[in-house]
């Protein structure tokens, strides 16, 4: 009974990332602007790929799934952070904390594998163009995406089940702006070393395995691009691949920094800054990177906007 009182009958306190100084008010406003842009950018990408028939290809289907994951990821953390900051209430219930952990761990894991699938897609498209319709047909593409979602969800279930099984005591103040597992573990009344090792193994699987697939795919792509006779084809391949590599670099670099270090080596300030980068800034940058560096996306956007403009001018 004492353990139940200790674990289930309280709220956690999120210390947040901002205070009410003028500088932090500006930074908070900037975060809200980034959040709004990320919501609009990713929603436009999803709708554009759905509406434009010329974008109904495996590469753009994967891109729409990336936008969906980014949309869900930023909505997992920012609204609660904004509500707590504006209302002055910093608490989050155990259920709310568990929901946050499950969603962001699942989405991070799913996105890891999706980025590997996107790298494989580019490898097949550039190195085996004649077999592309066979190796990346609609059925295989959907199966790979579904597998990414399932693996991510399983990771989320395991992490949240174990993390919430520990008793928590003391001030119950999480030095973060959302329920991040490493920050939560510092509040546990028991030794969490075994779970930290389990998390490290999960991170090796969820991060290093996809990274290996991405590196292997792009080594083959680089060799194939260098051997291309057409300058235009080489330029187009580099443009497509460089966009993906920018996203991979930002995403995996931040995730490895956060989740592949022992809890004892962590700095709350560093963790909050890096977490803000990959949970807030990266979802805003992804649609921007792909739309600015991809002529098909830009052409599709102009096409959809042109149709809407034409329809608005037609008489009823």
mmCIF file of C-alpha atoms in Angstrom:
data_model
loop_
_atom_site.group_PDB
_atom_site.id
_atom_site.type_symbol
_atom_site.label_atom_id
_atom_site.label_comp_id
_atom_site.label_asym_id
_atom_site.label_seq_id
_atom_site.Cartn_x
_atom_site.Cartn_y
_atom_site.Cartn_z
ATOM 1 C CA UNK A 1 0.000 0.000 0.000
ATOM 2 C CA UNK A 2 2.854 2.354 0.772
ATOM 3 C CA UNK A 3 4.296 1.695 -2.683
ATOM 4 C CA UNK A 4 0.930 2.536 -4.265
ATOM 5 C CA UNK A 5 0.742 5.798 -2.336
ATOM 6 C CA UNK A 6 4.250 6.588 -3.415
ATOM 7 C CA UNK A 7 3.699 5.850 -7.081
ATOM 8 C CA UNK A 8 0.116 6.390 -8.160
ATOM 9 C CA UNK A 9 -1.354 9.163 -6.028
ATOM 10 C CA UNK A 10 0.648 12.145 -7.211
ATOM 11 C CA UNK A 11 1.486 14.362 -10.119
ATOM 12 C CA UNK A 12 4.950 15.012 -11.460
ATOM 13 C CA UNK A 13 6.171 18.590 -11.761
ATOM 14 C CA UNK A 14 7.705 19.673 -15.069
ATOM 15 C CA UNK A 15 10.237 22.408 -14.326
ATOM 16 C CA UNK A 16 10.085 23.515 -17.956
ATOM 17 C CA UNK A 17 12.601 25.319 -20.093
ATOM 18 C CA UNK A 18 11.475 28.963 -19.790
ATOM 19 C CA UNK A 19 10.956 31.466 -17.006
ATOM 20 C CA UNK A 20 9.137 34.814 -17.256
ATOM 21 C CA UNK A 21 12.053 37.090 -18.067
ATOM 22 C CA UNK A 22 11.818 39.167 -21.246
ATOM 23 C CA UNK A 23 14.406 36.980 -23.021
ATOM 24 C CA UNK A 24 12.568 33.771 -22.194
ATOM 25 C CA UNK A 25 9.206 35.291 -23.185
ATOM 26 C CA UNK A 26 10.742 36.050 -26.586
ATOM 27 C CA UNK A 27 12.127 32.496 -26.835
ATOM 28 C CA UNK A 28 8.752 31.053 -25.856
ATOM 29 C CA UNK A 29 7.086 33.145 -28.579
ATOM 30 C CA UNK A 30 9.703 31.856 -31.022
ATOM 31 C CA UNK A 31 8.898 28.262 -30.063
ATOM 32 C CA UNK A 32 5.183 28.914 -30.657
ATOM 33 C CA UNK A 33 6.064 30.351 -34.078
ATOM 34 C CA UNK A 34 8.162 27.274 -34.896
ATOM 35 C CA UNK A 35 5.335 25.023 -33.667
ATOM 36 C CA UNK A 36 2.814 26.819 -35.900
ATOM 37 C CA UNK A 37 5.126 26.629 -38.912
ATOM 38 C CA UNK A 38 5.796 22.921 -38.275
ATOM 39 C CA UNK A 39 2.054 22.169 -38.037
ATOM 40 C CA UNK A 40 1.345 24.058 -41.256
ATOM 41 C CA UNK A 41 4.389 22.735 -43.146
ATOM 42 C CA UNK A 42 3.856 19.075 -42.327
ATOM 43 C CA UNK A 43 0.097 19.287 -42.897
ATOM 44 C CA UNK A 44 0.683 20.893 -46.313
ATOM 45 C CA UNK A 45 3.182 18.154 -47.219
ATOM 46 C CA UNK A 46 0.727 15.399 -46.289
ATOM 47 C CA UNK A 47 -2.182 17.002 -48.164
ATOM 48 C CA UNK A 48 -0.034 17.860 -51.178
ATOM 49 C CA UNK A 49 1.239 14.298 -51.563
ATOM 50 C CA UNK A 50 -2.317 13.003 -51.158
ATOM 51 C CA UNK A 51 -3.836 15.435 -53.681
ATOM 52 C CA UNK A 52 -1.200 15.405 -56.440
ATOM 53 C CA UNK A 53 -1.303 12.160 -58.461
ATOM 54 C CA UNK A 54 2.236 12.720 -59.727
ATOM 55 C CA UNK A 55 3.481 12.426 -56.136
ATOM 56 C CA UNK A 56 1.852 9.012 -55.621
ATOM 57 C CA UNK A 57 5.198 7.204 -55.615
ATOM 58 C CA UNK A 58 6.987 5.250 -52.847
ATOM 59 C CA UNK A 59 9.442 8.093 -52.151
ATOM 60 C CA UNK A 60 6.689 10.641 -51.542
ATOM 61 C CA UNK A 61 4.536 8.175 -49.631
ATOM 62 C CA UNK A 62 7.494 7.705 -47.271
ATOM 63 C CA UNK A 63 7.902 11.465 -47.073
ATOM 64 C CA UNK A 64 4.228 11.848 -46.124
ATOM 65 C CA UNK A 65 4.740 9.322 -43.321
ATOM 66 C CA UNK A 66 7.759 11.286 -42.097
ATOM 67 C CA UNK A 67 5.624 14.433 -42.021
ATOM 68 C CA UNK A 68 2.891 12.590 -40.114
ATOM 69 C CA UNK A 69 5.403 11.385 -37.514
ATOM 70 C CA UNK A 70 6.875 14.878 -37.153
ATOM 71 C CA UNK A 71 3.381 16.325 -36.776
ATOM 72 C CA UNK A 72 2.540 13.870 -33.993
ATOM 73 C CA UNK A 73 5.941 14.295 -32.315
ATOM 74 C CA UNK A 74 5.759 18.073 -31.968
ATOM 75 C CA UNK A 75 2.143 17.830 -30.760
ATOM 76 C CA UNK A 76 3.264 15.413 -28.024
ATOM 77 C CA UNK A 77 5.446 17.959 -26.220
ATOM 78 C CA UNK A 78 4.783 21.591 -27.203
ATOM 79 C CA UNK A 79 1.059 21.993 -26.336
ATOM 80 C CA UNK A 80 1.576 20.719 -22.768
ATOM 81 C CA UNK A 81 4.692 22.864 -22.356
ATOM 82 C CA UNK A 82 2.822 25.945 -23.623
ATOM 83 C CA UNK A 83 -0.191 25.255 -21.371
ATOM 84 C CA UNK A 84 2.017 24.876 -18.299
ATOM 85 C CA UNK A 85 3.946 28.051 -19.091
ATOM 86 C CA UNK A 86 0.876 30.199 -19.771
ATOM 87 C CA UNK A 87 -1.227 28.851 -16.904
ATOM 88 C CA UNK A 88 1.561 28.746 -14.330
ATOM 89 C CA UNK A 89 0.701 25.118 -13.557
ATOM 90 C CA UNK A 90 3.672 22.796 -13.944
ATOM 91 C CA UNK A 91 2.108 19.487 -12.982
ATOM 92 C CA UNK A 92 1.493 16.454 -15.166
ATOM 93 C CA UNK A 93 -0.365 13.347 -14.033
ATOM 94 C CA UNK A 94 1.154 9.877 -14.049
ATOM 95 C CA UNK A 95 -1.160 8.937 -16.921
ATOM 96 C CA UNK A 96 -0.206 12.074 -18.832
ATOM 97 C CA UNK A 97 3.475 11.363 -18.246
ATOM 98 C CA UNK A 98 3.073 7.768 -19.425
ATOM 99 C CA UNK A 99 1.223 8.938 -22.541
ATOM 100 C CA UNK A 100 4.005 11.377 -23.396
ATOM 101 C CA UNK A 101 6.676 8.712 -22.909
ATOM 102 C CA UNK A 102 4.826 6.172 -25.055
ATOM 103 C CA UNK A 103 4.126 8.619 -27.880
ATOM 104 C CA UNK A 104 7.546 10.202 -28.206
ATOM 105 C CA UNK A 105 9.480 6.925 -27.758
ATOM 106 C CA UNK A 106 7.222 5.215 -30.313
ATOM 107 C CA UNK A 107 7.504 8.088 -32.783
ATOM 108 C CA UNK A 108 11.272 8.378 -32.382
ATOM 109 C CA UNK A 109 11.684 4.640 -32.922
ATOM 110 C CA UNK A 110 9.344 4.581 -35.914
ATOM 111 C CA UNK A 111 11.124 7.557 -37.470
ATOM 112 C CA UNK A 112 14.514 5.864 -37.027
ATOM 113 C CA UNK A 113 13.395 2.904 -39.103
ATOM 114 C CA UNK A 114 11.468 5.043 -41.586
ATOM 115 C CA UNK A 115 14.627 7.043 -42.375
ATOM 116 C CA UNK A 116 16.392 3.735 -43.050
ATOM 117 C CA UNK A 117 13.550 2.704 -45.366
ATOM 118 C CA UNK A 118 13.854 6.051 -47.184
ATOM 119 C CA UNK A 119 17.593 5.428 -47.652
ATOM 120 C CA UNK A 120 16.872 1.961 -49.040
ATOM 121 C CA UNK A 121 14.305 3.475 -51.400
ATOM 122 C CA UNK A 122 16.921 5.915 -52.787
ATOM 123 C CA UNK A 123 19.430 3.062 -53.096
ATOM 124 C CA UNK A 124 17.020 0.976 -55.175
ATOM 125 C CA UNK A 125 15.902 3.967 -57.279
ATOM 126 C CA UNK A 126 19.463 5.028 -58.166
ATOM 127 C CA UNK A 127 21.380 1.729 -58.191
ATOM 128 C CA UNK A 128 18.638 -0.550 -59.588
ATOM 129 C CA UNK A 129 16.257 1.731 -61.530
ATOM 130 C CA UNK A 130 15.008 -1.019 -63.852
ATOM 131 C CA UNK A 131 13.972 -3.178 -60.890
ATOM 132 C CA UNK A 132 12.569 -0.315 -58.813
ATOM 133 C CA UNK A 133 8.929 -1.123 -59.541
ATOM 134 C CA UNK A 134 9.537 -4.685 -58.316
ATOM 135 C CA UNK A 135 11.784 -4.054 -55.295
ATOM 136 C CA UNK A 136 9.735 -1.072 -54.056
ATOM 137 C CA UNK A 137 6.216 -1.818 -55.210
ATOM 138 C CA UNK A 138 3.211 -0.537 -53.284
ATOM 139 C CA UNK A 139 2.830 -3.688 -51.190
ATOM 140 C CA UNK A 140 6.485 -3.754 -50.099
ATOM 141 C CA UNK A 141 6.477 -0.009 -49.413
ATOM 142 C CA UNK A 142 3.375 -0.230 -47.210
ATOM 143 C CA UNK A 143 4.777 -3.284 -45.414
ATOM 144 C CA UNK A 144 8.050 -1.488 -44.603
ATOM 145 C CA UNK A 145 6.181 1.565 -43.302
ATOM 146 C CA UNK A 146 3.844 -0.594 -41.200
ATOM 147 C CA UNK A 147 6.865 -2.419 -39.778
ATOM 148 C CA UNK A 148 8.390 0.935 -38.769
ATOM 149 C CA UNK A 149 5.227 1.911 -36.890
ATOM 150 C CA UNK A 150 4.988 -1.511 -35.194
ATOM 151 C CA UNK A 151 8.649 -1.609 -34.090
ATOM 152 C CA UNK A 152 8.375 1.946 -32.757
ATOM 153 C CA UNK A 153 5.186 1.136 -30.847
ATOM 154 C CA UNK A 154 6.689 -1.998 -29.304
ATOM 155 C CA UNK A 155 9.667 0.045 -28.139
ATOM 156 C CA UNK A 156 7.287 2.625 -26.635
ATOM 157 C CA UNK A 157 5.264 -0.043 -24.799
ATOM 158 C CA UNK A 158 8.381 -1.649 -23.301
ATOM 159 C CA UNK A 159 9.931 1.638 -22.177
ATOM 160 C CA UNK A 160 6.770 3.104 -20.630
ATOM 161 C CA UNK A 161 5.877 -0.163 -18.865
ATOM 162 C CA UNK A 162 9.305 -0.435 -17.234
ATOM 163 C CA UNK A 163 9.742 3.294 -16.520
ATOM 164 C CA UNK A 164 6.411 3.539 -14.685
ATOM 165 C CA UNK A 165 7.038 0.354 -12.729
ATOM 166 C CA UNK A 166 9.635 2.143 -10.551
ATOM 167 C CA UNK A 167 8.577 3.881 -7.328
ATOM 168 C CA UNK A 168 9.195 7.642 -7.410
ATOM 169 C CA UNK A 169 9.686 9.831 -4.364
ATOM 170 C CA UNK A 170 11.181 13.102 -3.174
ATOM 171 C CA UNK A 171 10.217 16.388 -4.799
ATOM 172 C CA UNK A 172 9.064 14.602 -7.987
ATOM 173 C CA UNK A 173 10.355 17.542 -10.040
ATOM 174 C CA UNK A 174 11.370 16.541 -13.566
ATOM 175 C CA UNK A 175 14.137 18.877 -14.823
ATOM 176 C CA UNK A 176 12.660 18.985 -18.313
ATOM 177 C CA UNK A 177 9.782 20.434 -20.351
ATOM 178 C CA UNK A 178 8.233 16.993 -20.969
ATOM 179 C CA UNK A 179 8.392 13.502 -19.428
ATOM 180 C CA UNK A 180 11.731 12.374 -20.815
ATOM 181 C CA UNK A 181 12.751 8.953 -19.498
ATOM 182 C CA UNK A 182 16.371 9.805 -18.559
ATOM 183 C CA UNK A 183 15.160 12.856 -16.596
ATOM 184 C CA UNK A 184 12.408 10.790 -14.953
ATOM 185 C CA UNK A 185 14.840 8.084 -13.804
ATOM 186 C CA UNK A 186 16.709 10.581 -11.617
ATOM 187 C CA UNK A 187 13.616 10.700 -9.363
ATOM 188 C CA UNK A 188 13.403 6.953 -8.766
ATOM 189 C CA UNK A 189 13.741 5.661 -5.207
ATOM 190 C CA UNK A 190 15.403 2.448 -6.438
ATOM 191 C CA UNK A 191 18.459 1.525 -8.473
ATOM 192 C CA UNK A 192 17.682 1.888 -12.188
ATOM 193 C CA UNK A 193 21.048 0.695 -13.521
ATOM 194 C CA UNK A 194 19.582 -2.465 -15.085
ATOM 195 C CA UNK A 195 16.928 -0.432 -16.898
ATOM 196 C CA UNK A 196 19.544 2.059 -18.078
ATOM 197 C CA UNK A 197 21.475 -0.838 -19.610
ATOM 198 C CA UNK A 198 18.267 -2.109 -21.228
ATOM 199 C CA UNK A 199 17.635 1.347 -22.661
ATOM 200 C CA UNK A 200 21.179 1.466 -24.014
ATOM 201 C CA UNK A 201 20.678 -1.888 -25.782
ATOM 202 C CA UNK A 202 17.361 -0.638 -27.216
ATOM 203 C CA UNK A 203 19.108 2.518 -28.436
ATOM 204 C CA UNK A 204 21.811 0.447 -30.126
ATOM 205 C CA UNK A 205 19.112 -1.494 -31.967
ATOM 206 C CA UNK A 206 16.840 1.480 -32.690
ATOM 207 C CA UNK A 207 19.615 3.892 -33.702
ATOM 208 C CA UNK A 208 22.737 2.052 -34.832
ATOM 209 C CA UNK A 209 20.985 -0.620 -36.917
ATOM 210 C CA UNK A 210 19.101 1.941 -39.058
ATOM 211 C CA UNK A 211 22.252 4.084 -39.273
ATOM 212 C CA UNK A 212 24.150 1.066 -40.628
ATOM 213 C CA UNK A 213 21.475 0.543 -43.272
ATOM 214 C CA UNK A 214 21.581 4.247 -44.190
ATOM 215 C CA UNK A 215 25.392 4.348 -44.456
ATOM 216 C CA UNK A 216 25.506 1.145 -46.524
ATOM 217 C CA UNK A 217 22.750 2.438 -48.839
ATOM 218 C CA UNK A 218 24.378 5.807 -49.411
ATOM 219 C CA UNK A 219 27.842 4.364 -49.989
ATOM 220 C CA UNK A 220 26.315 2.408 -52.876
ATOM 221 C CA UNK A 221 24.407 5.508 -54.025
ATOM 222 C CA UNK A 222 27.570 7.680 -54.019
ATOM 223 C CA UNK A 223 29.426 5.116 -56.131
ATOM 224 C CA UNK A 224 26.512 4.895 -58.578
ATOM 225 C CA UNK A 225 26.150 8.689 -58.811
ATOM 226 C CA UNK A 226 29.863 9.179 -59.504
ATOM 227 C CA UNK A 227 29.627 6.648 -62.353
ATOM 228 C CA UNK A 228 26.618 8.387 -63.930
ATOM 229 C CA UNK A 229 27.279 9.757 -67.392
ATOM 230 C CA UNK A 230 24.523 12.369 -67.287
ATOM 231 C CA UNK A 231 25.367 15.575 -65.420
ATOM 232 C CA UNK A 232 21.668 16.364 -64.942
ATOM 233 C CA UNK A 233 20.984 12.907 -63.500
ATOM 234 C CA UNK A 234 23.949 13.234 -61.157
ATOM 235 C CA UNK A 235 22.763 16.646 -59.960
ATOM 236 C CA UNK A 236 19.204 15.417 -59.395
ATOM 237 C CA UNK A 237 20.393 12.357 -57.453
ATOM 238 C CA UNK A 238 22.668 14.458 -55.251
ATOM 239 C CA UNK A 239 19.857 16.959 -54.564
ATOM 240 C CA UNK A 240 17.459 14.220 -53.460
ATOM 241 C CA UNK A 241 20.017 12.364 -51.356
ATOM 242 C CA UNK A 242 21.511 15.465 -49.735
ATOM 243 C CA UNK A 243 18.058 16.474 -48.440
ATOM 244 C CA UNK A 244 17.655 13.093 -46.796
ATOM 245 C CA UNK A 245 21.191 13.115 -45.378
ATOM 246 C CA UNK A 246 20.608 16.542 -43.795
ATOM 247 C CA UNK A 247 17.531 15.192 -41.997
ATOM 248 C CA UNK A 248 19.365 12.007 -40.955
ATOM 249 C CA UNK A 249 22.321 13.973 -39.583
ATOM 250 C CA UNK A 250 20.158 16.303 -37.495
ATOM 251 C CA UNK A 251 17.894 13.559 -36.190
ATOM 252 C CA UNK A 252 20.369 10.808 -35.345
ATOM 253 C CA UNK A 253 23.016 13.162 -33.984
ATOM 254 C CA UNK A 254 20.621 14.618 -31.416
ATOM 255 C CA UNK A 255 19.045 11.258 -30.533
ATOM 256 C CA UNK A 256 22.419 9.572 -29.949
ATOM 257 C CA UNK A 257 23.575 12.483 -27.781
ATOM 258 C CA UNK A 258 20.503 12.132 -25.554
ATOM 259 C CA UNK A 259 19.955 8.387 -25.295
ATOM 260 C CA UNK A 260 23.387 6.792 -25.627
ATOM 261 C CA UNK A 261 24.989 8.434 -22.581
ATOM 262 C CA UNK A 262 24.738 7.169 -18.978
ATOM 263 C CA UNK A 263 22.428 9.107 -16.667
ATOM 264 C CA UNK A 264 25.381 10.084 -14.470
ATOM 265 C CA UNK A 265 26.961 12.050 -17.345
ATOM 266 C CA UNK A 266 23.861 14.079 -18.141
ATOM 267 C CA UNK A 267 23.368 17.808 -17.746
ATOM 268 C CA UNK A 268 19.698 18.912 -17.459
ATOM 269 C CA UNK A 269 20.409 22.106 -19.405
ATOM 270 C CA UNK A 270 22.141 20.262 -22.246
ATOM 271 C CA UNK A 271 19.405 17.623 -22.397
ATOM 272 C CA UNK A 272 16.683 20.253 -22.592
ATOM 273 C CA UNK A 273 18.458 22.147 -25.376
ATOM 274 C CA UNK A 274 19.140 19.039 -27.482
ATOM 275 C CA UNK A 275 15.635 17.662 -26.847
ATOM 276 C CA UNK A 276 14.144 20.971 -27.986
ATOM 277 C CA UNK A 277 16.182 20.653 -31.177
ATOM 278 C CA UNK A 278 14.900 17.223 -32.221
ATOM 279 C CA UNK A 279 11.345 17.482 -30.834
ATOM 280 C CA UNK A 280 10.613 21.086 -31.901
ATOM 281 C CA UNK A 281 13.096 22.375 -34.474
ATOM 282 C CA UNK A 282 13.584 19.248 -36.613
ATOM 283 C CA UNK A 283 9.839 18.764 -37.334
ATOM 284 C CA UNK A 284 9.800 22.352 -38.627
ATOM 285 C CA UNK A 285 12.954 21.946 -40.737
ATOM 286 C CA UNK A 286 12.000 18.663 -42.441
ATOM 287 C CA UNK A 287 9.222 20.006 -44.723
ATOM 288 C CA UNK A 288 11.306 23.114 -45.370
ATOM 289 C CA UNK A 289 14.328 21.060 -46.469
ATOM 290 C CA UNK A 290 12.325 18.754 -48.703
ATOM 291 C CA UNK A 291 10.173 21.483 -50.271
ATOM 292 C CA UNK A 292 13.047 23.871 -51.036
ATOM 293 C CA UNK A 293 15.355 21.195 -52.442
ATOM 294 C CA UNK A 294 12.779 19.158 -54.340
ATOM 295 C CA UNK A 295 11.436 20.435 -57.651
ATOM 296 C CA UNK A 296 8.599 17.886 -57.772
ATOM 297 C CA UNK A 297 7.250 19.062 -54.399
ATOM 298 C CA UNK A 298 7.506 22.718 -55.417
ATOM 299 C CA UNK A 299 5.857 21.969 -58.773
ATOM 300 C CA UNK A 300 3.073 20.002 -57.063
ATOM 301 C CA UNK A 301 2.451 22.850 -54.611
ATOM 302 C CA UNK A 302 2.182 25.390 -57.441
ATOM 303 C CA UNK A 303 -0.126 23.010 -59.314
ATOM 304 C CA UNK A 304 -2.477 22.566 -56.347
ATOM 305 C CA UNK A 305 -2.440 26.293 -55.560
ATOM 306 C CA UNK A 306 -3.068 27.062 -59.228
ATOM 307 C CA UNK A 307 -6.111 24.793 -59.300
ATOM 308 C CA UNK A 308 -7.482 26.380 -56.148
ATOM 309 C CA UNK A 309 -6.966 29.854 -57.567
ATOM 310 C CA UNK A 310 -8.634 28.902 -60.851
ATOM 311 C CA UNK A 311 -11.634 27.338 -59.120
ATOM 312 C CA UNK A 312 -12.096 30.438 -56.952
ATOM 313 C CA UNK A 313 -12.315 32.595 -60.085
ATOM 314 C CA UNK A 314 -14.941 30.423 -61.796
ATOM 315 C CA UNK A 315 -18.543 31.744 -61.566
ATOM 316 C CA UNK A 316 -20.983 29.774 -59.415
#
